[in-house]
Amino acid sequence: MKFSPLLDALIESLRILPGVGPKSAQRMAFMLLEHSNGAKKLAKNILAAVDGIQSCSQCRNYTQQPVCDICQSEIRKYAGQLCVVASPLDVLSIEQTGHYQGRYFVLKGLLSPIDGIGPDELGLDLLAKQLQQSSVRELILATSPSVEGEATAYYVSEMAKAASIEVTRLAQGLPSSGELSAIDSRTLGHAFSGRKQL
Amino acid sequence: MKFSPLLDALIESLRILPGVGPKSAQRMAFMLLEHSNGAKKLAKNILAAVDGIQSCSQCRNYTQQPVCDICQSEIRKYAGQLCVVASPLDVLSIEQTGHYQGRYFVLKGLLSPIDGIGPDELGLDLLAKQLQQSSVRELILATSPSVEGEATAYYVSEMAKAASIEVTRLAQGLPSSGELSAIDSRTLGHAFSGRKQL
């Protein structure tokens, strides 16, 4: 059975959303048709966001201003710390911990030559300029401990060392919930090698 | 941490989609910002679908014409069968079986007085008119075997009986995959009571 062309087009374009397969896209499309006011509002908000939100000229995070609130903050600048993360969602996660008061640099991706993602795509030229010009004393690497995350962290750490800036990496070890027996062996290995004296 | 107002509005309006919680909505919003062309296309297709797709005046299924293809088909009309389903997705599932060549009536919901869904919301007045006027010989109830599905099936079956039309209900029994030991007892009970002579 074929849907009408407009419905087919809607289902197809919903597939852009992360984690949405053909079946979910169908359900979403019918849901949108049933709730036409909410659907119109969603469409309006997508267009407004795409038009009105840009990348911060300093940290590349999404913002409605040329420079985002965090980069504008004098307190954050004074901290002298720059935390390098892969995505804007990581900024949110770190802010929610309340443990960090410095600035960020958002790569919006990780080095992955096989996918055509190199230093230019991650804005590393912009990062290099900031490392030379600004008052950064510590660069904190907060990319995930995946292969791409480690490769990117290594690349960025070399840039920071060339600019004589201290480089740190987030600790790896036991997560604060879960049974020891349920932890994977790589994580447990990191927890052993990184053990601290009490 | 607060997002910018446009991003907040986008995240909020994505929550209308089925199965999308706060975290998924955030991920979707950032994904849309990253892929602005796909995002604009999605917005355009939502608006086009909401404006251009309407309910078929006969069966209430979604269509771009006043009367949908299935209702226009003479072959389907000739079959003299009308299958009552809860949602347009059910039409799709039944069409995919290839076992049915009659027409449909799409309730777009099930009777649920607690949610304010009565006969009027399901277009049962339209169904009643069709049962009196048209050449329907068999009405097939294909609502799900839930409490609401059974209540709706009962209500519709009374309407059909009042119009002296034969009423059937989809068989309940074992699904064609899965171990017998994994089947719930209600389904197994239906399979026993509905057993057939070989």
Coordinates of C-alpha atoms in Angstrom, one line a residue:
Chain A
M1 CA 0.0 0.0 0.0
K2 CA 1.3 3.4 -0.9
F3 CA 0.8 6.5 1.1
S4 CA -0.1 9.8 -0.5
P5 CA 3.0 11.8 -1.8
L6 CA 2.9 14.4 0.9
L7 CA 2.7 11.7 3.6
D8 CA 5.6 9.8 2.0
A9 CA 7.7 13.0 1.9
L10 CA 6.9 13.7 5.6
I11 CA 7.8 10.1 6.7
E12 CA 11.0 10.2 4.7
S13 CA 12.2 13.6 6.1
L14 CA 11.4 12.4 9.7
R15 CA 14.1 9.8 9.3
I16 CA 16.7 12.5 9.7
L17 CA 16.0 12.4 13.5
P18 CA 18.4 10.3 15.5
G19 CA 17.1 6.8 16.3
V20 CA 14.0 7.1 14.0
G21 CA 13.5 4.1 11.7
P22 CA 10.8 3.6 9.1
K23 CA 8.2 2.4 11.6
S24 CA 8.8 5.2 14.1
A25 CA 8.7 7.7 11.2
Q26 CA 5.3 6.4 10.2
R27 CA 3.9 6.6 13.7
M28 CA 5.3 10.1 14.1
A29 CA 3.8 11.3 10.8
F30 CA 0.3 10.1 11.7
M31 CA 0.7 11.6 15.1
L32 CA 1.6 15.0 13.5
L33 CA -1.4 14.8 11.2
E34 CA -3.6 14.1 14.2
H35 CA -2.2 17.1 16.2
S36 CA -2.0 19.7 13.4
N37 CA -1.5 22.6 15.8
G38 CA 1.4 21.0 17.6
A39 CA 2.8 20.0 14.2
K40 CA 2.6 23.6 12.8
K41 CA 4.3 24.8 16.0
L42 CA 7.1 22.3 15.6
A43 CA 7.7 23.3 12.0
K44 CA 7.7 27.0 13.0
N45 CA 10.2 26.3 15.8
I46 CA 12.5 24.3 13.6
L47 CA 12.7 27.1 11.1
A48 CA 13.2 29.8 13.8
A49 CA 15.9 27.7 15.4
V50 CA 17.8 27.0 12.2
D51 CA 17.6 30.6 11.2
G52 CA 18.3 32.2 14.6
I53 CA 20.9 29.9 16.2
Q54 CA 24.5 30.1 15.2
S55 CA 27.8 28.8 16.4
C56 CA 29.6 30.9 19.0
S57 CA 32.6 32.6 17.3
Q58 CA 34.8 31.5 20.2
C59 CA 33.7 28.1 21.5
R60 CA 31.5 26.9 18.6
N61 CA 28.6 26.0 21.0
Y62 CA 25.1 26.9 19.7
T63 CA 23.9 30.4 20.7
Q64 CA 21.6 33.2 19.5
Q65 CA 24.4 35.8 20.0
P66 CA 27.7 36.2 18.1
V67 CA 29.5 35.2 21.4
C68 CA 27.7 32.8 23.9
D69 CA 27.0 33.6 27.5
I70 CA 29.7 31.4 28.8
C71 CA 32.4 32.9 26.6
Q72 CA 31.2 36.4 27.6
S73 CA 31.6 35.7 31.3
E74 CA 34.6 37.4 32.9
I75 CA 34.6 34.9 35.8
R76 CA 34.9 32.0 33.4
K77 CA 37.7 33.8 31.5
Y78 CA 39.5 34.4 34.8
A79 CA 39.5 30.7 35.6
G80 CA 42.0 30.2 32.8
Q81 CA 40.6 26.7 32.0
L82 CA 39.4 25.5 28.6
C83 CA 37.5 22.2 28.4
V84 CA 37.4 20.5 25.0
V85 CA 34.3 18.4 24.3
A86 CA 32.8 16.6 21.3
S87 CA 29.3 18.0 21.4
P88 CA 27.1 20.7 22.8
L89 CA 25.3 18.0 24.9
D90 CA 28.6 17.4 26.7
V91 CA 28.7 21.0 27.8
L92 CA 25.2 20.6 29.3
S93 CA 26.3 17.4 31.1
I94 CA 29.4 19.1 32.6
E95 CA 27.5 22.2 33.6
Q96 CA 25.1 20.0 35.5
T97 CA 27.8 18.6 37.6
G98 CA 28.6 22.0 39.0
H99 CA 32.3 21.0 39.2
Y100 CA 33.6 23.3 36.5
Q101 CA 33.7 27.0 36.1
G102 CA 35.9 27.5 33.1
R103 CA 35.2 27.9 29.4
Y104 CA 34.6 25.3 26.7
F105 CA 35.6 24.5 23.1
V106 CA 33.0 22.4 21.2
L107 CA 34.5 20.2 18.4
K108 CA 31.1 19.1 17.2
G109 CA 32.6 15.7 16.2
L110 CA 35.7 13.7 16.7
L111 CA 38.6 13.0 14.3
S112 CA 37.6 10.2 12.0
P113 CA 39.6 10.2 8.7
I114 CA 37.4 7.3 7.3
D115 CA 34.3 9.6 7.6
G116 CA 36.2 12.6 6.2
I117 CA 36.4 14.4 9.5
G118 CA 39.7 16.0 9.9
P119 CA 41.1 19.0 12.0
D120 CA 39.3 21.6 9.8
E121 CA 35.9 20.1 10.4
L122 CA 36.4 20.3 14.1
G123 CA 37.5 23.9 14.1
L124 CA 41.0 23.1 15.4
D125 CA 42.5 26.1 13.6
L126 CA 40.2 28.3 15.7
L127 CA 41.3 26.4 18.8
A128 CA 45.0 26.8 17.9
K129 CA 44.5 30.6 17.7
Q130 CA 42.8 30.7 21.1
L131 CA 45.6 28.7 22.7
Q132 CA 48.1 31.2 21.4
Q133 CA 46.2 34.4 22.1
S134 CA 44.1 33.8 25.2
S135 CA 44.9 33.4 28.9
V136 CA 44.4 29.6 29.0
R137 CA 46.6 27.9 31.6
E138 CA 45.0 24.5 31.6
L139 CA 43.4 22.6 28.7
I140 CA 41.0 19.8 29.9
L141 CA 40.3 17.0 27.5
A142 CA 36.8 15.7 28.0
T143 CA 36.3 13.6 24.9
S144 CA 34.9 10.1 25.4
P145 CA 37.3 7.1 25.9
S146 CA 36.5 5.7 22.4
V147 CA 39.1 5.2 19.7
E148 CA 38.1 8.4 18.0
G149 CA 37.9 10.2 21.3
E150 CA 41.4 9.1 22.3
A151 CA 42.8 10.0 18.9
T152 CA 41.3 13.5 19.0
A153 CA 42.5 14.0 22.6
Y154 CA 46.0 13.0 21.6
Y155 CA 45.9 15.5 18.6
V156 CA 44.6 18.3 20.7
S157 CA 47.1 17.6 23.5
E158 CA 50.0 18.0 21.1
M159 CA 48.6 21.4 20.0
A160 CA 48.4 22.5 23.7
K161 CA 51.9 21.2 24.5
A162 CA 53.2 23.2 21.5
A163 CA 51.7 26.3 23.0
S164 CA 53.2 25.4 26.4
I165 CA 49.8 24.9 28.1
E166 CA 49.2 22.3 30.8
V167 CA 47.0 19.4 29.5
T168 CA 44.7 17.2 31.7
R169 CA 42.3 14.4 30.8
L170 CA 39.2 13.4 32.7
A171 CA 39.8 10.5 35.1
Q172 CA 38.8 7.0 34.0
G173 CA 37.7 4.5 36.6
L174 CA 34.6 3.1 38.4
P175 CA 31.3 4.8 37.7
S176 CA 29.6 5.8 41.0
S177 CA 26.8 3.3 40.6
G178 CA 26.8 -0.4 39.6
E179 CA 28.2 -3.6 41.0
L180 CA 32.0 -4.2 40.6
S181 CA 31.2 -7.6 39.0
A182 CA 29.2 -5.8 36.3
I183 CA 32.0 -3.4 35.3
D184 CA 33.8 -4.2 32.0
S185 CA 37.4 -5.3 32.3
R186 CA 38.8 -2.3 30.5
T187 CA 37.2 0.1 32.9
L188 CA 38.3 -2.0 35.9
G189 CA 41.9 -2.0 34.4
H190 CA 41.8 1.8 34.3
A191 CA 40.5 1.9 37.8
F192 CA 43.4 -0.2 39.0
S193 CA 46.1 1.7 37.2
G194 CA 44.7 5.0 38.3
R195 CA 44.2 4.1 42.0
K196 CA 44.9 6.7 44.6
Q197 CA 46.5 6.6 48.1
L198 CA 44.1 7.3 50.9
Chain B
M1 CA 22.5 25.5 32.4
K2 CA 19.9 27.2 30.2
F3 CA 19.6 26.9 26.5
S4 CA 18.8 29.8 24.3
P5 CA 15.1 30.6 24.0
L6 CA 14.8 29.4 20.4
L7 CA 16.5 26.1 21.3
D8 CA 14.3 25.7 24.4
A9 CA 11.2 26.2 22.2
L10 CA 12.4 23.7 19.7
I11 CA 13.2 21.0 22.3
E12 CA 9.8 21.6 23.9
S13 CA 7.9 21.3 20.6
L14 CA 9.7 18.0 19.7
R15 CA 8.2 16.4 22.7
I16 CA 4.9 16.2 20.8
L17 CA 6.4 13.2 18.9
P18 CA 5.5 9.8 20.2
G19 CA 8.1 8.2 22.5
V20 CA 10.3 11.4 22.6
G21 CA 11.3 12.4 26.2
P22 CA 13.3 15.4 27.3
K23 CA 16.7 13.7 26.6
S24 CA 15.8 12.5 23.1
A25 CA 14.3 15.9 22.3
Q26 CA 17.6 17.6 23.2
R27 CA 19.5 15.1 21.0
M28 CA 17.0 15.7 18.2
A29 CA 17.2 19.5 18.5
F30 CA 21.1 19.5 18.3
M31 CA 20.9 17.1 15.4
L32 CA 18.5 19.4 13.5
L33 CA 20.8 22.4 14.1
E34 CA 23.7 20.4 12.7
H35 CA 21.8 19.4 9.6
S36 CA 20.0 22.6 8.8
N37 CA 19.0 21.6 5.2
G38 CA 17.4 18.4 6.4
A39 CA 15.8 20.4 9.2
K40 CA 14.3 23.0 6.8
K41 CA 13.0 20.2 4.5
L42 CA 11.4 18.5 7.5
A43 CA 9.7 21.7 8.6
K44 CA 8.5 22.4 5.0
N45 CA 7.1 18.8 4.7
I46 CA 5.3 19.0 8.0
L47 CA 3.5 22.2 6.9
A48 CA 2.7 20.8 3.4
A49 CA 1.3 17.5 4.9
V50 CA -0.8 19.3 7.6
D51 CA -2.2 21.6 4.9
G52 CA -2.6 19.1 2.1
I53 CA -3.7 15.9 3.8
Q54 CA -7.3 15.6 5.0
S55 CA -9.6 12.8 6.2
C56 CA -11.4 10.8 3.5
S57 CA -15.1 11.8 3.6
Q58 CA -16.1 8.1 3.6
C59 CA -13.5 6.1 5.6
R60 CA -11.8 8.9 7.6
N61 CA -8.3 7.6 6.5
Y62 CA -5.7 10.3 5.6
T63 CA -5.7 11.3 1.9
Q64 CA -4.9 14.2 -0.4
Q65 CA -8.2 13.8 -2.2
P66 CA -11.8 14.3 -0.9
V67 CA -12.3 10.5 -1.2
C68 CA -9.3 8.1 -0.9
D69 CA -8.1 5.6 -3.5
I70 CA -9.5 2.6 -1.6
C71 CA -13.0 4.1 -1.2
Q72 CA -12.9 5.1 -4.9
S73 CA -12.2 1.6 -6.0
E74 CA -15.1 -0.2 -7.6
I75 CA -13.6 -3.7 -6.9
R76 CA -13.4 -2.9 -3.2
K77 CA -17.0 -1.6 -3.2
Y78 CA -18.1 -4.8 -4.9
A79 CA -16.6 -6.9 -2.2
G80 CA -19.3 -5.7 0.2
Q81 CA -17.0 -5.8 3.2
L82 CA -16.2 -3.0 5.6
C83 CA -13.3 -3.5 8.1
V84 CA -13.3 -1.2 11.2
V85 CA -9.9 -0.3 12.5
A86 CA -8.6 2.1 15.2
S87 CA -5.8 3.8 13.2
P88 CA -4.5 4.5 9.7
L89 CA -1.5 2.4 10.6
D90 CA -3.8 -0.6 11.0
V91 CA -5.0 -0.1 7.4
L92 CA -1.4 -0.3 6.3
S93 CA -0.8 -3.6 8.3
I94 CA -3.9 -5.2 6.9
E95 CA -3.1 -4.2 3.3
Q96 CA 0.4 -5.7 3.7
T97 CA -1.1 -9.1 4.5
G98 CA -2.8 -9.2 1.1
H99 CA -5.7 -11.1 2.7
Y100 CA -8.4 -8.4 2.4
Q101 CA -9.9 -6.7 -0.6
G102 CA -12.8 -4.7 1.0
R103 CA -13.1 -1.2 2.3
Y104 CA -12.2 0.3 5.7
F105 CA -13.5 2.6 8.3
V106 CA -10.9 4.3 10.4
L107 CA -12.0 5.3 13.9
K108 CA -8.8 7.2 14.8
G109 CA -9.1 6.1 18.4
L110 CA -11.1 3.8 20.6
L111 CA -14.1 4.4 22.9
S112 CA -12.6 5.7 26.2
P113 CA -15.2 7.7 28.2
I114 CA -12.5 8.5 30.8
D115 CA -10.4 10.4 28.1
G116 CA -13.6 12.0 26.7
I117 CA -13.6 9.8 23.6
G118 CA -17.2 8.9 22.8
P119 CA -19.0 7.8 19.6
D120 CA -18.9 11.4 18.1
E121 CA -15.0 11.5 18.3
L122 CA -14.8 8.2 16.4
G123 CA -17.1 9.3 13.6
L124 CA -19.6 6.6 14.4
D125 CA -22.5 8.7 13.1
L126 CA -20.8 8.6 9.7
L127 CA -20.4 4.9 10.0
A128 CA -24.0 4.5 10.9
K129 CA -25.1 6.3 7.7
Q130 CA -22.8 4.1 5.6
L131 CA -24.2 1.0 7.2
Q132 CA -27.8 2.1 6.3
Q133 CA -27.1 3.4 2.8
S134 CA -24.3 1.4 1.3
S135 CA -24.0 -2.2 0.1
V136 CA -22.1 -3.5 3.1
R137 CA -22.8 -7.2 3.7
E138 CA -20.1 -8.0 6.3
L139 CA -18.6 -5.7 8.9
I140 CA -15.3 -7.0 10.1
L141 CA -14.1 -5.8 13.6
A142 CA -10.3 -5.4 13.6
T143 CA -9.8 -3.4 16.8
S144 CA -7.2 -4.7 19.2
P145 CA -8.2 -7.1 22.0
S146 CA -7.7 -4.5 24.7
V147 CA -10.5 -3.3 27.1
E148 CA -11.1 -0.2 24.9
G149 CA -10.8 -2.3 21.7
E150 CA -13.4 -4.8 23.0
A151 CA -15.8 -2.1 24.2
T152 CA -15.6 -0.3 20.8
A153 CA -16.0 -3.6 18.9
Y154 CA -19.2 -4.4 21.0
Y155 CA -20.6 -0.9 20.4
V156 CA -20.0 -1.1 16.6
S157 CA -21.3 -4.7 16.4
E158 CA -24.6 -3.5 18.0
M159 CA -24.8 -0.8 15.3
A160 CA -24.3 -3.3 12.5
K161 CA -26.8 -5.8 14.0
A162 CA -29.4 -3.0 14.1
A163 CA -28.8 -2.5 10.4
S164 CA -29.0 -6.3 9.8
I165 CA -25.4 -6.6 8.7
E166 CA -23.3 -9.7 9.4
V167 CA -20.6 -8.9 11.9
T168 CA -17.3 -10.8 12.3
R169 CA -14.3 -10.3 14.6
L170 CA -10.6 -11.1 13.8
A171 CA -9.6 -14.5 15.2
Q172 CA -7.7 -14.6 18.5
G173 CA -5.1 -17.3 19.1
L174 CA -1.4 -18.2 18.8
P175 CA 0.8 -15.8 16.9
S176 CA 2.7 -17.5 14.1
S177 CA 6.1 -17.2 15.8
G178 CA 7.2 -17.8 19.4
E179 CA 7.4 -20.7 21.8
L180 CA 4.1 -22.0 23.3
S181 CA 5.7 -21.7 26.8
A182 CA 6.3 -17.9 26.1
I183 CA 2.7 -17.2 25.2
D184 CA 0.6 -15.4 27.9
S185 CA -2.3 -17.4 29.4
R186 CA -5.0 -15.2 28.1
T187 CA -3.9 -15.7 24.5
L188 CA -3.5 -19.5 25.1
G189 CA -7.0 -19.5 26.6
H190 CA -8.4 -17.9 23.4
A191 CA -6.4 -20.4 21.3
F192 CA -8.0 -23.3 23.2
S193 CA -11.6 -22.0 23.1
G194 CA -11.3 -21.1 19.4
R195 CA -9.7 -24.4 18.3
K196 CA -10.7 -25.9 15.0
Q197 CA -11.3 -29.4 13.8
L198 CA -8.8 -30.7 11.3

